[in-house]
Short mmCIF file of C-alpha atoms in Angstrom, two decimals:
data_model
loop_
_atom_site.label_atom_id
_atom_site.label_comp_id
_atom_site.label_asym_id
_atom_site.label_seq_id
_atom_site.Cartn_x
_atom_site.Cartn_y
_atom_site.Cartn_z
CA MET A 1 -15.86 -19.00 0.05
CA GLU A 2 -16.03 -19.21 3.84
CA GLN A 3 -13.57 -16.71 5.28
CA HIS A 4 -11.81 -17.35 8.58
CA ARG A 5 -11.60 -14.54 11.12
CA LEU A 6 -8.34 -14.31 13.08
CA SER A 7 -8.26 -14.60 16.86
CA LYS A 8 -5.93 -12.76 19.22
CA GLY A 9 -2.50 -14.19 19.95
CA PRO A 10 0.98 -14.63 18.52
CA LEU A 11 1.35 -14.64 14.74
CA LEU A 12 3.98 -17.38 14.51
CA GLY A 13 4.53 -20.72 16.19
CA LEU A 14 7.81 -22.15 17.48
CA ASP A 15 8.54 -23.49 13.98
CA GLY A 16 8.23 -20.02 12.41
CA ASN A 17 5.00 -20.83 10.56
CA LEU A 18 1.71 -18.97 10.83
CA LEU A 19 -0.41 -20.31 13.67
CA GLU A 20 -3.53 -19.11 11.92
CA ALA A 21 -4.40 -17.80 8.45
CA GLY A 22 -7.31 -15.45 7.87
CA TYR A 23 -8.49 -11.85 8.16
CA ALA A 24 -9.45 -9.32 10.83
CA THR A 25 -10.42 -5.67 11.09
CA ASP A 26 -7.71 -4.92 13.66
CA LEU A 27 -4.08 -5.96 14.17
CA VAL A 28 -5.01 -8.83 16.51
CA LYS A 29 -1.96 -11.02 15.87
CA ASP A 30 1.38 -10.15 17.49
CA TYR A 31 4.26 -9.95 15.03
CA ASP A 32 7.69 -10.78 16.47
CA ARG A 33 10.64 -10.61 14.10
CA SER A 34 12.73 -12.78 16.44
CA ALA A 35 10.22 -15.65 16.03
CA ILE A 36 11.06 -15.95 12.32
CA LYS A 37 13.03 -19.07 11.40
CA GLY A 38 15.14 -19.69 8.33
CA LEU A 39 16.86 -17.17 6.07
CA LYS A 40 16.80 -13.67 7.52
CA SER A 41 17.50 -12.32 4.03
CA ARG A 42 13.90 -13.16 3.05
CA ILE A 43 12.31 -10.84 5.67
CA LYS A 44 10.51 -7.83 4.15
CA GLU A 45 9.12 -4.99 6.30
CA TRP A 46 7.65 -1.69 5.14
CA ASP A 47 5.39 1.26 5.91
CA TYR A 48 3.98 2.84 2.73
CA TYR A 49 1.72 5.88 2.73
CA TYR A 50 -0.14 7.31 -0.24
CA ILE A 51 -1.81 10.70 0.22
CA GLY A 52 -3.85 12.02 -2.67
CA ASN A 53 -6.80 13.64 -4.39
CA LYS A 54 -7.75 14.36 -8.02
CA ARG A 55 -4.97 16.97 -8.38
CA PHE A 56 -1.87 15.31 -6.95
CA GLY A 57 -0.47 12.45 -4.92
CA ILE A 58 2.41 12.01 -2.46
CA ALA A 59 3.86 8.56 -1.71
CA LEU A 60 6.23 8.03 1.22
CA THR A 61 7.95 4.72 2.01
CA ILE A 62 10.32 3.43 4.66
CA ALA A 63 11.26 -0.19 4.03
CA ASP A 64 13.78 -2.73 5.24
CA ASN A 65 14.01 -5.71 2.90
CA SER A 66 16.97 -7.23 4.78
CA TYR A 67 19.58 -6.94 2.04
CA MET A 68 18.63 -3.28 1.60
CA ALA A 69 16.65 -0.48 3.24
CA MET A 70 14.94 2.25 1.29
CA ALA A 71 13.58 5.75 1.84
CA SER A 72 11.32 6.62 -1.08
CA ILE A 73 9.37 9.75 -2.01
CA SER A 74 7.14 10.13 -5.06
CA VAL A 75 5.40 13.34 -6.15
CA LEU A 76 2.63 12.88 -8.71
CA THR A 77 0.60 15.55 -10.50
CA TYR A 78 -2.59 14.71 -12.42
CA GLU A 79 -3.65 18.08 -13.88
CA GLY A 80 -2.41 19.28 -17.26
CA ILE A 81 0.27 16.84 -18.39
CA PRO A 82 0.41 14.20 -15.60
CA SER A 83 3.86 13.51 -14.22
CA CYS A 84 5.74 11.67 -11.48
CA ILE A 85 9.10 12.17 -9.84
CA THR A 86 10.49 9.46 -7.55
CA LYS A 87 13.71 9.33 -5.56
CA SER A 88 14.60 6.26 -3.51
CA PRO A 89 18.01 6.33 -1.80
CA MET A 90 19.06 2.97 -0.38
CA LYS A 91 21.20 1.50 2.34
CA TRP A 92 22.67 -1.95 1.84
CA PHE A 93 22.63 -5.06 4.06
CA THR A 94 20.58 -3.54 6.88
CA PHE A 95 18.90 -6.82 8.01
CA GLY A 96 16.37 -5.08 10.26
CA LYS A 97 18.61 -2.31 11.58
CA THR A 98 16.02 0.24 10.37
CA ASN A 99 13.99 -0.92 13.40
CA LEU A 100 10.51 -0.82 11.96
CA PRO A 101 8.02 -1.36 14.82
CA SER A 102 6.31 -4.72 15.25
CA SER A 103 2.89 -3.01 15.32
CA SER A 104 1.27 -0.09 13.53
CA LYS A 105 -0.22 0.96 16.88
CA GLU A 106 3.04 1.87 18.58
CA GLY A 107 6.54 2.95 17.79
CA ASP A 108 7.86 5.56 15.38
CA VAL A 109 9.60 4.98 12.06
CA ARG A 110 12.62 7.04 11.00
CA ILE A 111 15.32 6.87 8.38
CA GLU A 112 17.91 9.38 7.24
CA GLY A 113 21.02 9.66 5.13
CA LYS A 114 22.95 12.18 3.10
CA GLY A 115 20.47 14.80 1.92
CA TYR A 116 17.30 13.11 3.16
CA ARG A 117 15.24 12.20 6.22
CA LEU A 118 11.79 10.68 6.71
CA SER A 119 9.85 10.16 9.93
CA PHE A 120 6.45 8.61 10.63
CA VAL A 121 5.47 9.47 14.21
CA LEU A 122 2.39 8.44 16.18
CA GLU A 123 0.66 11.25 18.08
CA GLY A 124 -2.14 9.44 19.88
CA LYS A 125 -4.33 8.04 17.10
CA LYS A 126 -2.95 10.53 14.60
CA ARG A 127 0.09 9.97 12.38
CA ARG A 128 2.51 12.74 11.54
CA LEU A 129 4.53 12.28 8.36
CA GLN A 130 7.54 14.53 7.86
CA ALA A 131 10.07 14.26 5.08
CA GLU A 132 12.83 16.25 3.46
CA MET A 133 14.95 15.36 0.45
CA LYS A 134 17.41 17.74 -1.15
CA ASP A 135 18.10 18.11 -4.90
CA PHE A 136 14.86 16.28 -5.65
CA ILE A 137 14.56 17.38 -9.30
CA ARG A 138 17.77 19.31 -9.80
CA LYS A 139 20.37 20.79 -7.50
CA GLY A 140 18.74 23.24 -5.11
CA ASP A 141 15.20 21.81 -5.41
CA THR A 142 14.18 20.45 -2.03
CA PHE A 143 11.12 18.38 -1.23
CA HIS A 144 9.65 18.63 2.23
CA CYS A 145 6.29 17.85 3.78
CA ASP A 146 4.49 17.92 7.10
CA ILE A 147 1.26 15.93 6.95
CA VAL A 148 -1.04 14.77 9.75
CA LEU A 149 -3.38 11.83 9.20
CA THR A 150 -6.49 11.20 11.31
CA PRO A 151 -8.45 7.93 11.15
CA THR A 152 -12.12 8.28 10.25
CA MET A 153 -13.12 4.79 11.39
CA ASP A 154 -11.83 2.01 13.63
CA ASP A 155 -12.00 -0.86 11.13
CA THR A 156 -9.01 -1.71 8.93
CA MET A 157 -8.09 -4.56 6.59
CA VAL A 158 -5.80 -7.13 8.21
CA ILE A 159 -4.78 -10.44 6.65
CA ALA A 160 -2.35 -13.22 7.54
CA THR A 161 -1.41 -15.12 4.38
CA PRO A 162 0.80 -18.21 4.22
CA PHE A 163 2.84 -19.16 1.16
CA HIS A 164 3.17 -22.72 -0.12
CA LYS A 165 6.60 -22.89 1.48
CA LYS A 166 7.33 -23.44 5.16
CA GLY A 167 8.33 -20.41 7.18
CA HIS A 168 7.03 -17.96 4.55
CA PHE A 169 4.09 -15.63 5.23
CA TYR A 170 2.75 -12.11 4.81
CA TYR A 171 1.08 -10.14 7.61
CA ASN A 172 -0.55 -7.01 6.24
CA GLN A 173 -2.71 -4.13 7.39
CA LYS A 174 -4.28 -1.49 5.17
CA ILE A 175 -5.64 1.57 6.95
CA ASN A 176 -7.89 3.35 4.46
CA CYS A 177 -9.72 6.68 4.65
CA LEU A 178 -7.16 8.56 6.75
CA LYS A 179 -8.09 12.26 6.61
CA ALA A 180 -5.03 14.29 5.62
CA VAL A 181 -4.13 17.88 6.50
CA GLY A 182 -0.88 19.77 6.06
CA TYR A 183 1.30 20.56 3.08
CA ALA A 184 3.99 19.29 0.76
CA ARG A 185 6.43 21.54 -1.06
CA LEU A 186 8.75 20.84 -3.97
CA GLY A 187 11.04 23.73 -4.85
CA GLU A 188 8.77 26.75 -5.13
CA LYS A 189 5.57 24.73 -5.66
CA THR A 190 3.33 24.04 -2.67
CA PHE A 191 0.72 21.27 -2.60
CA ASP A 192 -2.02 22.24 -0.16
CA LEU A 193 -4.06 19.38 1.18
CA GLY A 194 -7.71 20.39 0.86
CA GLU A 195 -10.86 18.84 2.28
CA ASP A 196 -10.82 16.21 -0.47
CA THR A 197 -7.44 14.71 0.52
CA TYR A 198 -7.29 11.24 2.04
CA ALA A 199 -4.55 8.69 2.63
CA VAL A 200 -3.94 4.97 3.00
CA LEU A 201 -1.28 3.14 5.00
CA ASP A 202 0.08 -0.14 3.67
CA TRP A 203 1.79 -1.80 6.67
CA GLY A 204 3.54 -5.03 5.74
CA ARG A 205 5.71 -7.57 7.59
CA GLY A 206 6.66 -10.99 6.32
CA VAL A 207 8.94 -13.58 4.83
CA TRP A 208 8.45 -13.64 1.06
CA THR A 209 9.17 -16.25 -1.56
CA TYR A 210 11.70 -15.37 -4.25
CA LYS A 211 9.24 -14.86 -7.13
CA ASN A 212 5.73 -13.42 -6.84
CA THR A 213 3.16 -11.17 -8.51
CA TRP A 214 0.53 -9.11 -6.76
CA TYR A 215 -2.50 -7.10 -7.82
CA TRP A 216 -3.64 -4.29 -5.53
CA ALA A 217 -6.35 -1.64 -5.84
CA SER A 218 -7.06 1.06 -3.28
CA LEU A 219 -9.49 3.93 -2.83
CA SER A 220 -9.73 6.45 0.01
CA ALA A 221 -12.08 9.32 -0.72
CA GLU A 222 -15.42 10.82 0.24
CA LEU A 223 -18.90 9.87 -0.96
CA ASP A 224 -21.94 11.99 -0.12
CA GLY A 225 -19.99 13.66 2.68
CA LYS A 226 -18.85 10.36 4.23
CA PRO A 227 -15.43 8.65 4.08
CA PHE A 228 -15.55 5.82 1.55
CA GLY A 229 -12.87 3.44 0.40
CA PHE A 230 -11.83 -0.08 -0.42
CA ASN A 231 -8.90 -2.46 -0.49
CA LEU A 232 -8.84 -5.14 -3.19
CA GLY A 233 -6.03 -7.55 -3.93
CA TYR A 234 -4.78 -11.02 -4.77
CA GLY A 235 -2.08 -12.85 -6.70
CA PHE A 236 0.27 -14.44 -4.16
CA GLY A 237 0.19 -16.89 -1.28
CA ASP A 238 -2.53 -19.26 -0.11
CA THR A 239 -5.73 -17.20 0.20
CA SER A 240 -8.05 -20.16 0.83
CA LYS A 241 -8.79 -18.91 4.36
CA ALA A 242 -9.56 -15.30 3.46
CA SER A 243 -9.30 -12.63 0.81
CA GLU A 244 -8.06 -9.10 1.47
CA ASN A 245 -11.09 -7.55 -0.24
CA MET A 246 -12.87 -5.05 1.98
CA VAL A 247 -15.02 -1.93 1.57
CA PHE A 248 -15.10 0.89 4.12
CA PHE A 249 -18.31 2.91 4.40
CA GLU A 250 -20.48 4.46 7.10
CA GLY A 251 -17.78 3.94 9.70
CA LYS A 252 -17.18 0.21 9.31
CA ALA A 253 -15.63 -2.49 7.14
CA HIS A 254 -17.66 -4.75 4.84
CA LYS A 255 -15.98 -8.02 3.81
CA LEU A 256 -16.04 -9.13 0.18
CA ASP A 257 -15.21 -12.48 -1.38
CA ASP A 258 -13.51 -12.75 -4.78
CA VAL A 259 -12.72 -9.71 -6.93
CA ARG A 260 -10.90 -9.77 -10.27
CA MET A 261 -9.16 -6.93 -12.08
CA ASP A 262 -9.45 -7.14 -15.85
CA ILE A 263 -6.53 -5.24 -17.37
CA PRO A 264 -7.09 -4.73 -21.12
CA ILE A 265 -4.82 -6.55 -23.55
CA ALA A 266 -2.69 -4.48 -25.90
CA ALA A 267 -2.09 -5.29 -29.58
CA ASN A 268 1.27 -6.87 -28.71
CA GLY A 269 -0.40 -9.25 -26.25
CA GLY A 270 0.83 -7.44 -23.13
CA ASP A 271 -1.14 -5.47 -20.55
CA ASP A 272 -2.58 -2.16 -21.76
CA TYR A 273 -2.41 -0.32 -18.45
CA MET A 274 -3.71 3.03 -19.77
CA ALA A 275 -6.94 1.62 -21.20
CA PRO A 276 -9.97 1.42 -18.84
CA TRP A 277 -9.87 -1.51 -16.41
CA LYS A 278 -12.89 -3.53 -15.32
CA PHE A 279 -13.48 -4.86 -11.79
CA ARG A 280 -15.94 -7.69 -11.23
CA SER A 281 -16.86 -10.50 -8.85
CA SER A 282 -18.64 -13.81 -9.32
CA SER A 283 -21.28 -12.81 -6.77
CA GLY A 284 -22.03 -9.58 -8.61
CA ASP A 285 -21.40 -7.36 -5.58
CA ILE A 286 -18.89 -5.28 -7.56
CA ASP A 287 -19.35 -3.72 -11.00
CA MET A 288 -16.74 -1.05 -11.40
CA ASP A 289 -14.62 0.72 -14.02
CA PHE A 290 -11.22 2.32 -13.52
CA VAL A 291 -10.12 5.03 -15.96
CA PRO A 292 -6.34 5.60 -15.80
CA VAL A 293 -4.85 9.08 -15.64
CA TYR A 294 -1.19 8.28 -15.08
CA ARG A 295 0.97 5.14 -15.07
CA ARG A 296 4.03 5.02 -12.82
CA HIS A 297 6.26 2.33 -14.27
CA SER A 298 9.67 1.13 -13.16
CA ASP A 299 11.56 -2.02 -14.01
CA THR A 300 14.68 -2.58 -11.95
CA ASN A 301 16.55 -5.61 -13.24
CA ALA A 302 19.85 -6.43 -11.52
CA LEU A 303 20.67 -10.06 -12.26
CA LEU A 304 19.13 -12.00 -9.35
CA ILE A 305 16.90 -9.12 -8.26
CA ARG A 306 14.08 -7.63 -10.33
CA SER A 307 11.08 -5.44 -9.55
CA ASN A 308 8.69 -4.64 -12.41
CA GLN A 309 6.10 -2.20 -11.05
CA ASN A 310 3.07 -0.80 -12.81
CA GLN A 311 1.13 1.48 -10.49
CA VAL A 312 -1.73 3.27 -12.23
CA PHE A 313 -3.55 6.30 -10.81
CA GLY A 314 -7.01 7.22 -12.02
CA LEU A 315 -10.74 7.48 -11.35
CA TYR A 316 -13.18 4.80 -10.17
CA SER A 317 -16.85 4.68 -11.14
CA GLY A 318 -19.49 2.02 -10.62
CA LYS A 319 -21.41 0.28 -7.88
CA ILE A 320 -20.76 -1.95 -4.90
CA VAL A 321 -23.52 -3.88 -3.11
CA LEU A 322 -23.15 -3.87 0.68
CA GLU A 323 -25.58 -5.93 2.75
CA GLY A 324 -28.15 -5.74 -0.04
CA LYS A 325 -27.77 -1.99 -0.53
CA GLU A 326 -26.30 -0.65 -3.77
CA ILE A 327 -23.67 2.07 -3.36
CA ALA A 328 -23.07 4.05 -6.56
CA PHE A 329 -20.13 6.39 -7.14
CA LYS A 330 -18.45 8.25 -9.98
CA ASP A 331 -14.93 9.58 -10.66
CA LEU A 332 -13.40 8.93 -7.25
CA PRO A 333 -9.57 9.06 -7.21
CA GLY A 334 -7.51 5.98 -6.37
CA PHE A 335 -4.98 3.60 -7.83
CA ALA A 336 -4.46 0.04 -9.01
CA GLU A 337 -1.25 -1.88 -9.62
CA LYS A 338 0.36 -5.03 -10.88
CA VAL A 339 3.82 -5.76 -9.48
CA TYR A 340 6.21 -8.61 -10.28
CA ASN A 341 9.10 -9.18 -7.89
CA ARG A 342 12.10 -11.46 -8.01
CA TRP A 343 13.67 -10.56 -4.68
#
């Protein structure tokens, strides 16, 4: 598959369609919400951060999906009996009033309501994430965090993907291997971010079709003292111009072609998310296993709207071939997910 590299310029034409589909390692296309044509209720914008290691994970989200905005916090623990607590207060019919910036390189993101506040603030190249949410588990238990993320390389994964419907597209950036320092506290328990803690930013802007399914796998960790990570994904839109598969190692991005996630089949014919997954590619540049530790599942079904999410956290082992060189790794923490949306 020949992959098209994006050039600088506006993302959308006068008709609201993508001017160019493809990938880049920087946010070279200019996103302008006012250039979108058609139904404003289909616009989806979000900033999602996952900060984690082998012991715990923190997920922070600020999203504006037009008919609703959301501030979401998840606290995951992987030692002992793995667990997850998520709270996601919503605001209805916001239609962009959350004012998410048109670029990940500038502008701050904030949202607050009764008993909660989240802010994602740029401090030069660093990102400061602060959040507080009262009565997180029970009355009197407060979650709060103050986390600073520092990029370890310039390259990121950027992709502009059209759908097979005019005026619909997804513009996405994943910033992997962000070094994390700071703390998170839930009630009396403090989560200290050690040297092994890294983060990823999922920055998304677009106009989505009503029904879609995506597969996404992400790793941000350290290998032999160097930041190492990847972004793998597929499942929606027209990806004939580029895939979003990219590996980050030795300070730069390495583009990959096709990657498939083999989720084991359960006895009932459904997906067995807690059995080991297999990752492979037709070119043989990936041979990787994923051993699940915890599955975060939610299925919100409200008549016309449904979101069935299966996000699985675990350990990656295997090999990836980059420019003829085999990179081997074992038990590195990351996640993989399959999400179906009717939104």
